[in-house]
Amino acid sequence: MRFIHACQLAFLMGCASLGAASAQPVKAGAGTYFLTPKGSDKPMPSAPMRTEAMLKTAAQTNQWYSTLIFNSTPEAIFAHPLSVKPTAAGFEMALPGKEIVPTVRRDVEVHYPHKNPLLFTPTAFEPGPAKLAKAGDWSIDISMARGVDDWLMTVAHGSPFVSMQVSRGDMRVRLPSDGSRLPVVDPRVLALHVGGQSYALFGPAGVTWESVSTTEWIARLPAGKGYLSAAALPDAQPATLELFARHAYAFITDTRVEWTYDPSRSQVETSFKATTRTLEGPDNGPLLGLYPHQWFQNASVQGRLGPAFDTIRGKIHVLAANSFQKTNTYSSFVPFWPAVGGTPRTAELDDLLKADKRTARRMMLQNGQGPYWQGKGIQRNIKLMDVAEQQGDQEGRDQLLAMVQKRMEEWFSGGNSKGYFHLDKSLGVVAAYPDEFFQVAQINDHHFTYGYWIRTAAEIALRDPAWAAQEQWGAMVDLLVADIATTERSGSAFPFLRNFDPYEGHSWASGIGLGEWGNNQESSSEAINAWVGLILWGEVTGNKALRDLGVYLFTAETEAINFYWFDIHGLVFAPEYKNVEVSMLFGGKYAHNTWWTDEPRQIKGINLLPITTASTYLGVDPGYVKRNLDALGPEVETYRKYGKLPPNPPPRDIWQDVFAKYGALADPTAALASWDRWGSVEVGETRTHALHFLLSLQQMGLPDFSVRADTLLYAVFKQPDGRKTYLAYNAGTTPMDVTFSDGKTLTVAPRTLGRVQ
């Protein structure tokens, strides 16, 4: 599903303009990027811990296992339900258990640490340094080869198994404490109960299990059969062990996710398939582990699920199958909402628009000069432009459009002394300078940052298609798109879906997987903003594959947010965790905090902003919105009573615009009453856009997710009395007829927003 044509990708990579790799600038349409950092700017880190074959591919950054490729001593890798860790002493495998950790914030964090592992080692040679040997869509091979001796482990998301293959000799397993052997009939199987948990090791026919001590066993492997699989068990029931034994010899060789988007039904179909090789016995296929977002309300797997593990993500149920499917409804949006009028506050909106236009240039770079803050600034002004346009201020619209175009062109041109883009072809990564939030040093947050740029570019292109042409600025936008959303697997240009984890259904922010808790993501809402950008950019440029990819990422991530950040179904959070939402999600823990402050309003707001017309997904459960906001007051009181306030504390109403807009997705009238036009405004927002958002929902009502349409960009709203407003945007060049699932129809002119009630 490559969305960049081969010749276009070659153009982006500089193949047509460079005779040899050098520090020379590379032209991309009217823009320029650089093959090395300028001056004293530091390069990105190297990713040496890959096999020779993997070194020929783009580095697999920002994944659940990325710690492996950057570090000779990697951190634990959280595959769920298992955690694993390659060490100098061997290969560790553990089944993490819940720990509740009180915090200085007077709440708790929930940890599932990599702890008390089983340690595996070959007996015939010393393990070598761990390297990534293969990467499927949700599985990896880890090589710990030493010279001509090979030792390979396969680990997969959701799988309770680690499969191992060794070139010669036997395998040793050391236990973290005394273990007792469980009774089994099959002589190939060693089942153990250790520290309150059960494990099973499955050797080949002819294996003998030698007990060295109560904490050490050796698998004596027959010649030519250097393999075994190790599994954690969800319980010690004989039926469970029998189930696992039937599937223990189906070794995963690859994993693949596929998606299709059906605009006529507004549905996304996702399929997951594992390819296996059966080393002995009947081909019973693998045991897959399904996360809550995969099994909950999924009719295709009901009645087929096996026992479950209690994990950091809730219950992971095993499924005896090599594939399964999931169907989700795409909760669409329109790029902007129509004009508001006929209210007592229309004049106030006009006044705010005039004031925001006067300070628009300053608002583009309010908090810093790096690519993240610049991205927020340009999207801030493009959203302001939306309001000016819809309210009939054509002069203001043109002024703001030209201002944002000029700023993006300064960066894209390569001639800006303050900011530029660098492509590291050895890693397959685009970096933007100056470095900010370790986006260069640790390859962090690329989807957050470039999402602002891509979405802004798409909204420019809705008004000025020529600006987005390849020979103009479209090539530079495509470079950023390729960095975060390439669909080619095992390519040398960019990694497959850099930030996105297809199996967990959400993104990861850290490029190098730094820290003992695995990878993490904080601002799930900024990830959504990136996928909105892909949808719009794909639609406006006629790139159907990119559009469909954006729809898939948007749909998957919004679902994952509702499970793992908000837990709206009550299936994930531990009962000891009293916060309404998670703000920081890690492989091995979740917490109610941020990287930069303990202040509760920012902790809550970071998973809401930027709130735009594409944020209606946050209102899928209005009751949850109210519960979330109701918790804010007590959280602030606790913080002010017990927290450590900084010398210059933030305003008491910090980000009040974010919470007013969020609240409007549950109660527009109350939200509008709570908003203060003179109060704090988040730096990615304007007072004008905030008020327009609030007034729009007051007039249209709440999002109605029960109604679908046979087009890409649409939205439906419903008032308490049942009156509905239907919106649809036509990004094409010919009129478009839209049919909604409740029978309403709408004809929309090219490049316009249609509305009917």
PDB file of N, CA and C in Angstrom, residues 14-92:
ATOM      1  N   GLY A  14      16.353  12.543  -3.264  1.00  0.00           N
ATOM      2  CA  GLY A  14      17.467  13.251  -3.866  1.00  0.00           C
ATOM      3  C   GLY A  14      18.201  12.459  -4.913  1.00  0.00           C
ATOM      4  N   CYS A  15      17.623  11.347  -5.380  1.00  0.00           N
ATOM      5  CA  CYS A  15      18.342  10.498  -6.329  1.00  0.00           C
ATOM      6  C   CYS A  15      18.605  11.236  -7.633  1.00  0.00           C
ATOM      7  N   ALA A  16      17.691  12.119  -8.026  1.00  0.00           N
ATOM      8  CA  ALA A  16      17.847  12.782  -9.310  1.00  0.00           C
ATOM      9  C   ALA A  16      18.803  13.951  -9.255  1.00  0.00           C
ATOM     10  N   SER A  17      19.107  14.435  -8.081  1.00  0.00           N
ATOM     11  CA  SER A  17      19.873  15.665  -7.999  1.00  0.00           C
ATOM     12  C   SER A  17      21.237  15.502  -7.371  1.00  0.00           C
ATOM     13  N   LEU A  18      21.555  14.300  -6.880  1.00  0.00           N
ATOM     14  CA  LEU A  18      22.842  14.102  -6.218  1.00  0.00           C
ATOM     15  C   LEU A  18      23.634  13.016  -6.909  1.00  0.00           C
ATOM     16  N   GLY A  19      24.852  13.272  -7.177  1.00  0.00           N
ATOM     17  CA  GLY A  19      25.724  12.250  -7.717  1.00  0.00           C
ATOM     18  C   GLY A  19      26.266  11.364  -6.620  1.00  0.00           C
ATOM     19  N   ALA A  20      26.468  11.899  -5.429  1.00  0.00           N
ATOM     20  CA  ALA A  20      26.985  11.131  -4.295  1.00  0.00           C
ATOM     21  C   ALA A  20      26.513  11.794  -3.026  1.00  0.00           C
ATOM     22  N   ALA A  21      26.435  10.995  -1.959  1.00  0.00           N
ATOM     23  CA  ALA A  21      26.007  11.544  -0.676  1.00  0.00           C
ATOM     24  C   ALA A  21      26.975  12.635  -0.245  1.00  0.00           C
ATOM     25  N   SER A  22      26.442  13.764   0.162  1.00  0.00           N
ATOM     26  CA  SER A  22      27.279  14.889   0.571  1.00  0.00           C
ATOM     27  C   SER A  22      26.460  15.786   1.454  1.00  0.00           C
ATOM     28  N   ALA A  23      27.093  16.903   1.853  1.00  0.00           N
ATOM     29  CA  ALA A  23      26.394  17.860   2.693  1.00  0.00           C
ATOM     30  C   ALA A  23      25.615  18.871   1.869  1.00  0.00           C
ATOM     31  N   GLN A  24      25.538  18.663   0.560  1.00  0.00           N
ATOM     32  CA  GLN A  24      24.875  19.620  -0.312  1.00  0.00           C
ATOM     33  C   GLN A  24      23.366  19.607  -0.090  1.00  0.00           C
ATOM     34  N   PRO A  25      22.729  20.738  -0.269  1.00  0.00           N
ATOM     35  CA  PRO A  25      21.269  20.771  -0.172  1.00  0.00           C
ATOM     36  C   PRO A  25      20.637  19.991  -1.317  1.00  0.00           C
ATOM     37  N   VAL A  26      19.461  19.450  -1.054  1.00  0.00           N
ATOM     38  CA  VAL A  26      18.728  18.667  -2.040  1.00  0.00           C
ATOM     39  C   VAL A  26      17.409  19.368  -2.333  1.00  0.00           C
ATOM     40  N   LYS A  27      17.132  19.605  -3.597  1.00  0.00           N
ATOM     41  CA  LYS A  27      15.892  20.264  -3.981  1.00  0.00           C
ATOM     42  C   LYS A  27      14.735  19.275  -3.937  1.00  0.00           C
ATOM     43  N   ALA A  28      13.604  19.724  -3.448  1.00  0.00           N
ATOM     44  CA  ALA A  28      12.356  18.969  -3.456  1.00  0.00           C
ATOM     45  C   ALA A  28      11.266  19.942  -3.864  1.00  0.00           C
ATOM     46  N   GLY A  29      10.963  19.996  -5.160  1.00  0.00           N
ATOM     47  CA  GLY A  29      10.069  21.027  -5.653  1.00  0.00           C
ATOM     48  C   GLY A  29      10.700  22.388  -5.446  1.00  0.00           C
ATOM     49  N   ALA A  30       9.934  23.308  -4.893  1.00  0.00           N
ATOM     50  CA  ALA A  30      10.474  24.641  -4.586  1.00  0.00           C
ATOM     51  C   ALA A  30      11.244  24.643  -3.275  1.00  0.00           C
ATOM     52  N   GLY A  31      11.201  23.528  -2.555  1.00  0.00           N
ATOM     53  CA  GLY A  31      11.831  23.459  -1.244  1.00  0.00           C
ATOM     54  C   GLY A  31      13.204  22.816  -1.281  1.00  0.00           C
ATOM     55  N   THR A  32      13.839  22.774  -0.102  1.00  0.00           N
ATOM     56  CA  THR A  32      15.183  22.222   0.044  1.00  0.00           C
ATOM     57  C   THR A  32      15.312  21.557   1.406  1.00  0.00           C
ATOM     58  N   TYR A  33      15.930  20.393   1.420  1.00  0.00           N
ATOM     59  CA  TYR A  33      16.330  19.780   2.681  1.00  0.00           C
ATOM     60  C   TYR A  33      17.810  19.458   2.596  1.00  0.00           C
ATOM     61  N   PHE A  34      18.400  19.009   3.709  1.00  0.00           N
ATOM     62  CA  PHE A  34      19.843  18.830   3.780  1.00  0.00           C
ATOM     63  C   PHE A  34      20.181  17.417   4.222  1.00  0.00           C
ATOM     64  N   LEU A  35      21.284  16.901   3.701  1.00  0.00           N
ATOM     65  CA  LEU A  35      21.697  15.542   4.014  1.00  0.00           C
ATOM     66  C   LEU A  35      22.547  15.444   5.268  1.00  0.00           C
ATOM     67  N   THR A  36      23.033  16.563   5.767  1.00  0.00           N
ATOM     68  CA  THR A  36      23.724  16.592   7.051  1.00  0.00           C
ATOM     69  C   THR A  36      23.254  17.812   7.816  1.00  0.00           C
ATOM     70  N   PRO A  37      23.354  17.796   9.132  1.00  0.00           N
ATOM     71  CA  PRO A  37      22.988  18.979   9.900  1.00  0.00           C
ATOM     72  C   PRO A  37      23.901  20.151   9.554  1.00  0.00           C
ATOM     73  N   LYS A  38      23.379  21.332   9.739  1.00  0.00           N
ATOM     74  CA  LYS A  38      24.155  22.541   9.472  1.00  0.00           C
ATOM     75  C   LYS A  38      25.059  22.873  10.659  1.00  0.00           C
ATOM     76  N   GLY A  39      26.203  23.429  10.349  1.00  0.00           N
ATOM     77  CA  GLY A  39      27.070  23.985  11.375  1.00  0.00           C
ATOM     78  C   GLY A  39      27.333  23.042  12.524  1.00  0.00           C
ATOM     79  N   SER A  40      27.047  23.531  13.739  1.00  0.00           N
ATOM     80  CA  SER A  40      27.300  22.746  14.953  1.00  0.00           C
ATOM     81  C   SER A  40      26.086  21.943  15.406  1.00  0.00           C
ATOM     82  N   ASP A  41      25.015  21.939  14.619  1.00  0.00           N
ATOM     83  CA  ASP A  41      23.837  21.151  14.987  1.00  0.00           C
ATOM     84  C   ASP A  41      24.205  19.675  15.065  1.00  0.00           C
ATOM     85  N   LYS A  42      23.731  19.015  16.098  1.00  0.00           N
ATOM     86  CA  LYS A  42      24.112  17.631  16.343  1.00  0.00           C
ATOM     87  C   LYS A  42      23.274  16.674  15.493  1.00  0.00           C
ATOM     88  N   PRO A  43      23.880  15.552  15.082  1.00  0.00           N
ATOM     89  CA  PRO A  43      23.142  14.564  14.288  1.00  0.00           C
ATOM     90  C   PRO A  43      22.249  13.706  15.164  1.00  0.00           C
ATOM     91  N   MET A  44      21.470  12.884  14.519  1.00  0.00           N
ATOM     92  CA  MET A  44      20.624  11.928  15.231  1.00  0.00           C
ATOM     93  C   MET A  44      21.456  10.743  15.720  1.00  0.00           C
ATOM     94  N   PRO A  45      20.932   9.984  16.677  1.00  0.00           N
ATOM     95  CA  PRO A  45      21.696   8.838  17.198  1.00  0.00           C
ATOM     96  C   PRO A  45      21.770   7.719  16.166  1.00  0.00           C
ATOM     97  N   SER A  46      22.764   6.879  16.297  1.00  0.00           N
ATOM     98  CA  SER A  46      22.874   5.719  15.416  1.00  0.00           C
ATOM     99  C   SER A  46      22.074   4.561  15.992  1.00  0.00           C
ATOM    100  N   ALA A  47      21.727   3.613  15.131  1.00  0.00           N
ATOM    101  CA  ALA A  47      20.956   2.428  15.539  1.00  0.00           C
ATOM    102  C   ALA A  47      21.733   1.189  15.111  1.00  0.00           C
ATOM    103  N   PRO A  48      22.844   0.901  15.784  1.00  0.00           N
ATOM    104  CA  PRO A  48      23.747  -0.155  15.312  1.00  0.00           C
ATOM    105  C   PRO A  48      23.327  -1.568  15.664  1.00  0.00           C
ATOM    106  N   MET A  49      22.399  -1.727  16.623  1.00  0.00           N
ATOM    107  CA  MET A  49      22.119  -3.061  17.143  1.00  0.00           C
ATOM    108  C   MET A  49      21.083  -3.771  16.274  1.00  0.00           C
ATOM    109  N   ARG A  50      21.479  -3.974  15.030  1.00  0.00           N
ATOM    110  CA  ARG A  50      20.667  -4.677  14.046  1.00  0.00           C
ATOM    111  C   ARG A  50      21.582  -5.607  13.249  1.00  0.00           C
ATOM    112  N   THR A  51      21.007  -6.687  12.782  1.00  0.00           N
ATOM    113  CA  THR A  51      21.800  -7.600  11.971  1.00  0.00           C
ATOM    114  C   THR A  51      22.148  -6.934  10.650  1.00  0.00           C
ATOM    115  N   GLU A  52      23.056  -7.562   9.910  1.00  0.00           N
ATOM    116  CA  GLU A  52      23.500  -6.980   8.640  1.00  0.00           C
ATOM    117  C   GLU A  52      22.329  -6.732   7.704  1.00  0.00           C
ATOM    118  N   ALA A  53      21.400  -7.669   7.653  1.00  0.00           N
ATOM    119  CA  ALA A  53      20.234  -7.493   6.781  1.00  0.00           C
ATOM    120  C   ALA A  53      19.370  -6.334   7.238  1.00  0.00           C
ATOM    121  N   MET A  54      19.177  -6.194   8.546  1.00  0.00           N
ATOM    122  CA  MET A  54      18.333  -5.118   9.052  1.00  0.00           C
ATOM    123  C   MET A  54      19.002  -3.759   8.929  1.00  0.00           C
ATOM    124  N   LEU A  55      20.316  -3.726   8.929  1.00  0.00           N
ATOM    125  CA  LEU A  55      21.007  -2.449   8.743  1.00  0.00           C
ATOM    126  C   LEU A  55      20.779  -1.882   7.355  1.00  0.00           C
ATOM    127  N   LYS A  56      20.307  -2.682   6.438  1.00  0.00           N
ATOM    128  CA  LYS A  56      20.000  -2.198   5.092  1.00  0.00           C
ATOM    129  C   LYS A  56      18.613  -1.572   5.012  1.00  0.00           C
ATOM    130  N   THR A  57      17.851  -1.676   6.089  1.00  0.00           N
ATOM    131  CA  THR A  57      16.513  -1.085   6.132  1.00  0.00           C
ATOM    132  C   THR A  57      16.547   0.199   6.956  1.00  0.00           C
ATOM    133  N   ALA A  58      15.507   1.010   6.786  1.00  0.00           N
ATOM    134  CA  ALA A  58      15.375   2.202   7.631  1.00  0.00           C
ATOM    135  C   ALA A  58      15.211   1.776   9.082  1.00  0.00           C
ATOM    136  N   ALA A  59      15.791   2.544   9.985  1.00  0.00           N
ATOM    137  CA  ALA A  59      15.777   2.189  11.403  1.00  0.00           C
ATOM    138  C   ALA A  59      14.351   2.163  11.947  1.00  0.00           C
ATOM    139  N   GLN A  60      14.058   1.127  12.720  1.00  0.00           N
ATOM    140  CA  GLN A  60      12.707   0.928  13.273  1.00  0.00           C
ATOM    141  C   GLN A  60      12.574   1.730  14.573  1.00  0.00           C
ATOM    142  N   THR A  61      12.465   3.028  14.445  1.00  0.00           N
ATOM    143  CA  THR A  61      12.351   3.903  15.606  1.00  0.00           C
ATOM    144  C   THR A  61      10.908   3.940  16.106  1.00  0.00           C
ATOM    145  N   ASN A  62      10.712   4.466  17.312  1.00  0.00           N
ATOM    146  CA  ASN A  62       9.388   4.782  17.853  1.00  0.00           C
ATOM    147  C   ASN A  62       8.464   3.576  17.970  1.00  0.00           C
ATOM    148  N   GLN A  63       9.050   2.397  18.157  1.00  0.00           N
ATOM    149  CA  GLN A  63       8.246   1.197  18.311  1.00  0.00           C
ATOM    150  C   GLN A  63       8.369   0.653  19.728  1.00  0.00           C
ATOM    151  N   TRP A  64       7.565  -0.332  20.044  1.00  0.00           N
ATOM    152  CA  TRP A  64       7.554  -0.928  21.391  1.00  0.00           C
ATOM    153  C   TRP A  64       8.864  -1.634  21.710  1.00  0.00           C
ATOM    154  N   TYR A  65       9.652  -1.914  20.680  1.00  0.00           N
ATOM    155  CA  TYR A  65      10.918  -2.620  20.868  1.00  0.00           C
ATOM    156  C   TYR A  65      12.127  -1.770  20.483  1.00  0.00           C
ATOM    157  N   SER A  66      11.962  -0.466  20.243  1.00  0.00           N
ATOM    158  CA  SER A  66      13.039   0.348  19.688  1.00  0.00           C
ATOM    159  C   SER A  66      14.250   0.465  20.606  1.00  0.00           C
ATOM    160  N   THR A  67      14.062   0.245  21.899  1.00  0.00           N
ATOM    161  CA  THR A  67      15.227   0.236  22.791  1.00  0.00           C
ATOM    162  C   THR A  67      16.287  -0.737  22.304  1.00  0.00           C
ATOM    163  N   LEU A  68      15.857  -1.799  21.628  1.00  0.00           N
ATOM    164  CA  LEU A  68      16.762  -2.859  21.200  1.00  0.00           C
ATOM    165  C   LEU A  68      17.786  -2.376  20.187  1.00  0.00           C
ATOM    166  N   ILE A  69      17.383  -1.517  19.255  1.00  0.00           N
ATOM    167  CA  ILE A  69      18.270  -1.201  18.133  1.00  0.00           C
ATOM    168  C   ILE A  69      19.250  -0.075  18.453  1.00  0.00           C
ATOM    169  N   PHE A  70      19.030   0.635  19.540  1.00  0.00           N
ATOM    170  CA  PHE A  70      19.891   1.764  19.880  1.00  0.00           C
ATOM    171  C   PHE A  70      20.880   1.454  20.998  1.00  0.00           C
ATOM    172  N   ASN A  71      20.649   0.377  21.736  1.00  0.00           N
ATOM    173  CA  ASN A  71      21.410   0.154  22.964  1.00  0.00           C
ATOM    174  C   ASN A  71      22.036  -1.231  23.004  1.00  0.00           C
ATOM    175  N   SER A  72      23.313  -1.289  23.357  1.00  0.00           N
ATOM    176  CA  SER A  72      23.958  -2.587  23.549  1.00  0.00           C
ATOM    177  C   SER A  72      23.457  -3.265  24.818  1.00  0.00           C
ATOM    178  N   THR A  73      22.882  -2.466  25.729  1.00  0.00           N
ATOM    179  CA  THR A  73      22.232  -3.011  26.925  1.00  0.00           C
ATOM    180  C   THR A  73      20.804  -2.480  26.967  1.00  0.00           C
ATOM    181  N   PRO A  74      19.908  -3.068  26.169  1.00  0.00           N
ATOM    182  CA  PRO A  74      18.558  -2.520  26.048  1.00  0.00           C
ATOM    183  C   PRO A  74      17.745  -2.641  27.327  1.00  0.00           C
ATOM    184  N   GLU A  75      16.742  -1.786  27.412  1.00  0.00           N
ATOM    185  CA  GLU A  75      15.779  -1.865  28.502  1.00  0.00           C
ATOM    186  C   GLU A  75      14.819  -3.026  28.253  1.00  0.00           C
ATOM    187  N   ALA A  76      13.951  -3.272  29.216  1.00  0.00           N
ATOM    188  CA  ALA A  76      12.924  -4.301  29.050  1.00  0.00           C
ATOM    189  C   ALA A  76      12.000  -3.935  27.896  1.00  0.00           C
ATOM    190  N   ILE A  77      11.532  -4.971  27.214  1.00  0.00           N
ATOM    191  CA  ILE A  77      10.593  -4.815  26.101  1.00  0.00           C
ATOM    192  C   ILE A  77       9.263  -5.406  26.541  1.00  0.00           C
ATOM    193  N   PHE A  78       8.211  -4.586  26.494  1.00  0.00           N
ATOM    194  CA  PHE A  78       6.894  -5.013  26.977  1.00  0.00           C
ATOM    195  C   PHE A  78       6.037  -5.446  25.782  1.00  0.00           C
ATOM    196  N   ALA A  79       5.897  -6.772  25.639  1.00  0.00           N
ATOM    197  CA  ALA A  79       5.135  -7.320  24.521  1.00  0.00           C
ATOM    198  C   ALA A  79       3.688  -7.607  24.904  1.00  0.00           C
ATOM    199  N   HIS A  80       3.396  -7.764  26.171  1.00  0.00           N
ATOM    200  CA  HIS A  80       2.049  -8.045  26.689  1.00  0.00           C
ATOM    201  C   HIS A  80       1.519  -9.369  26.137  1.00  0.00           C
ATOM    202  N   PRO A  81       1.263 -10.342  26.980  1.00  0.00           N
ATOM    203  CA  PRO A  81       1.367 -10.255  28.436  1.00  0.00           C
ATOM    204  C   PRO A  81       2.795 -10.367  28.960  1.00  0.00           C
ATOM    205  N   LEU A  82       3.723 -10.755  28.100  1.00  0.00           N
ATOM    206  CA  LEU A  82       5.102 -10.966  28.528  1.00  0.00           C
ATOM    207  C   LEU A  82       5.909  -9.677  28.506  1.00  0.00           C
ATOM    208  N   SER A  83       6.992  -9.676  29.255  1.00  0.00           N
ATOM    209  CA  SER A  83       8.075  -8.714  29.070  1.00  0.00           C
ATOM    210  C   SER A  83       9.347  -9.515  28.891  1.00  0.00           C
ATOM    211  N   VAL A  84      10.241  -9.005  28.075  1.00  0.00           N
ATOM    212  CA  VAL A  84      11.502  -9.705  27.823  1.00  0.00           C
ATOM    213  C   VAL A  84      12.632  -8.692  27.895  1.00  0.00           C
ATOM    214  N   LYS A  85      13.834  -9.215  28.120  1.00  0.00           N
ATOM    215  CA  LYS A  85      14.994  -8.329  28.193  1.00  0.00           C
ATOM    216  C   LYS A  85      16.264  -9.117  27.869  1.00  0.00           C
ATOM    217  N   PRO A  86      16.915  -8.792  26.766  1.00  0.00           N
ATOM    218  CA  PRO A  86      18.216  -9.404  26.489  1.00  0.00           C
ATOM    219  C   PRO A  86      19.278  -8.792  27.398  1.00  0.00           C
ATOM    220  N   THR A  87      20.103  -9.628  27.997  1.00  0.00           N
ATOM    221  CA  THR A  87      21.162  -9.151  28.879  1.00  0.00           C
ATOM    222  C   THR A  87      22.449  -9.905  28.553  1.00  0.00           C
ATOM    223  N   ALA A  88      23.539  -9.450  29.135  1.00  0.00           N
ATOM    224  CA  ALA A  88      24.814 -10.145  28.932  1.00  0.00           C
ATOM    225  C   ALA A  88      24.756 -11.563  29.473  1.00  0.00           C
ATOM    226  N   ALA A  89      23.903 -11.783  30.484  1.00  0.00           N
ATOM    227  CA  ALA A  89      23.796 -13.111  31.101  1.00  0.00           C
ATOM    228  C   ALA A  89      22.888 -14.050  30.330  1.00  0.00           C
ATOM    229  N   GLY A  90      22.062 -13.507  29.435  1.00  0.00           N
ATOM    230  CA  GLY A  90      21.135 -14.346  28.698  1.00  0.00           C
ATOM    231  C   GLY A  90      19.869 -13.580  28.347  1.00  0.00           C
ATOM    232  N   PHE A  91      18.805 -14.332  28.087  1.00  0.00           N
ATOM    233  CA  PHE A  91      17.541 -13.743  27.646  1.00  0.00           C
ATOM    234  C   PHE A  91      16.499 -13.915  28.746  1.00  0.00           C
ATOM    235  N   GLU A  92      15.976 -12.798  29.238  1.00  0.00           N
ATOM    236  CA  GLU A  92      14.993 -12.831  30.318  1.00  0.00           C
ATOM    237  C   GLU A  92      13.572 -12.807  29.757  1.00  0.00           C
TER     238      GLU A  92
END
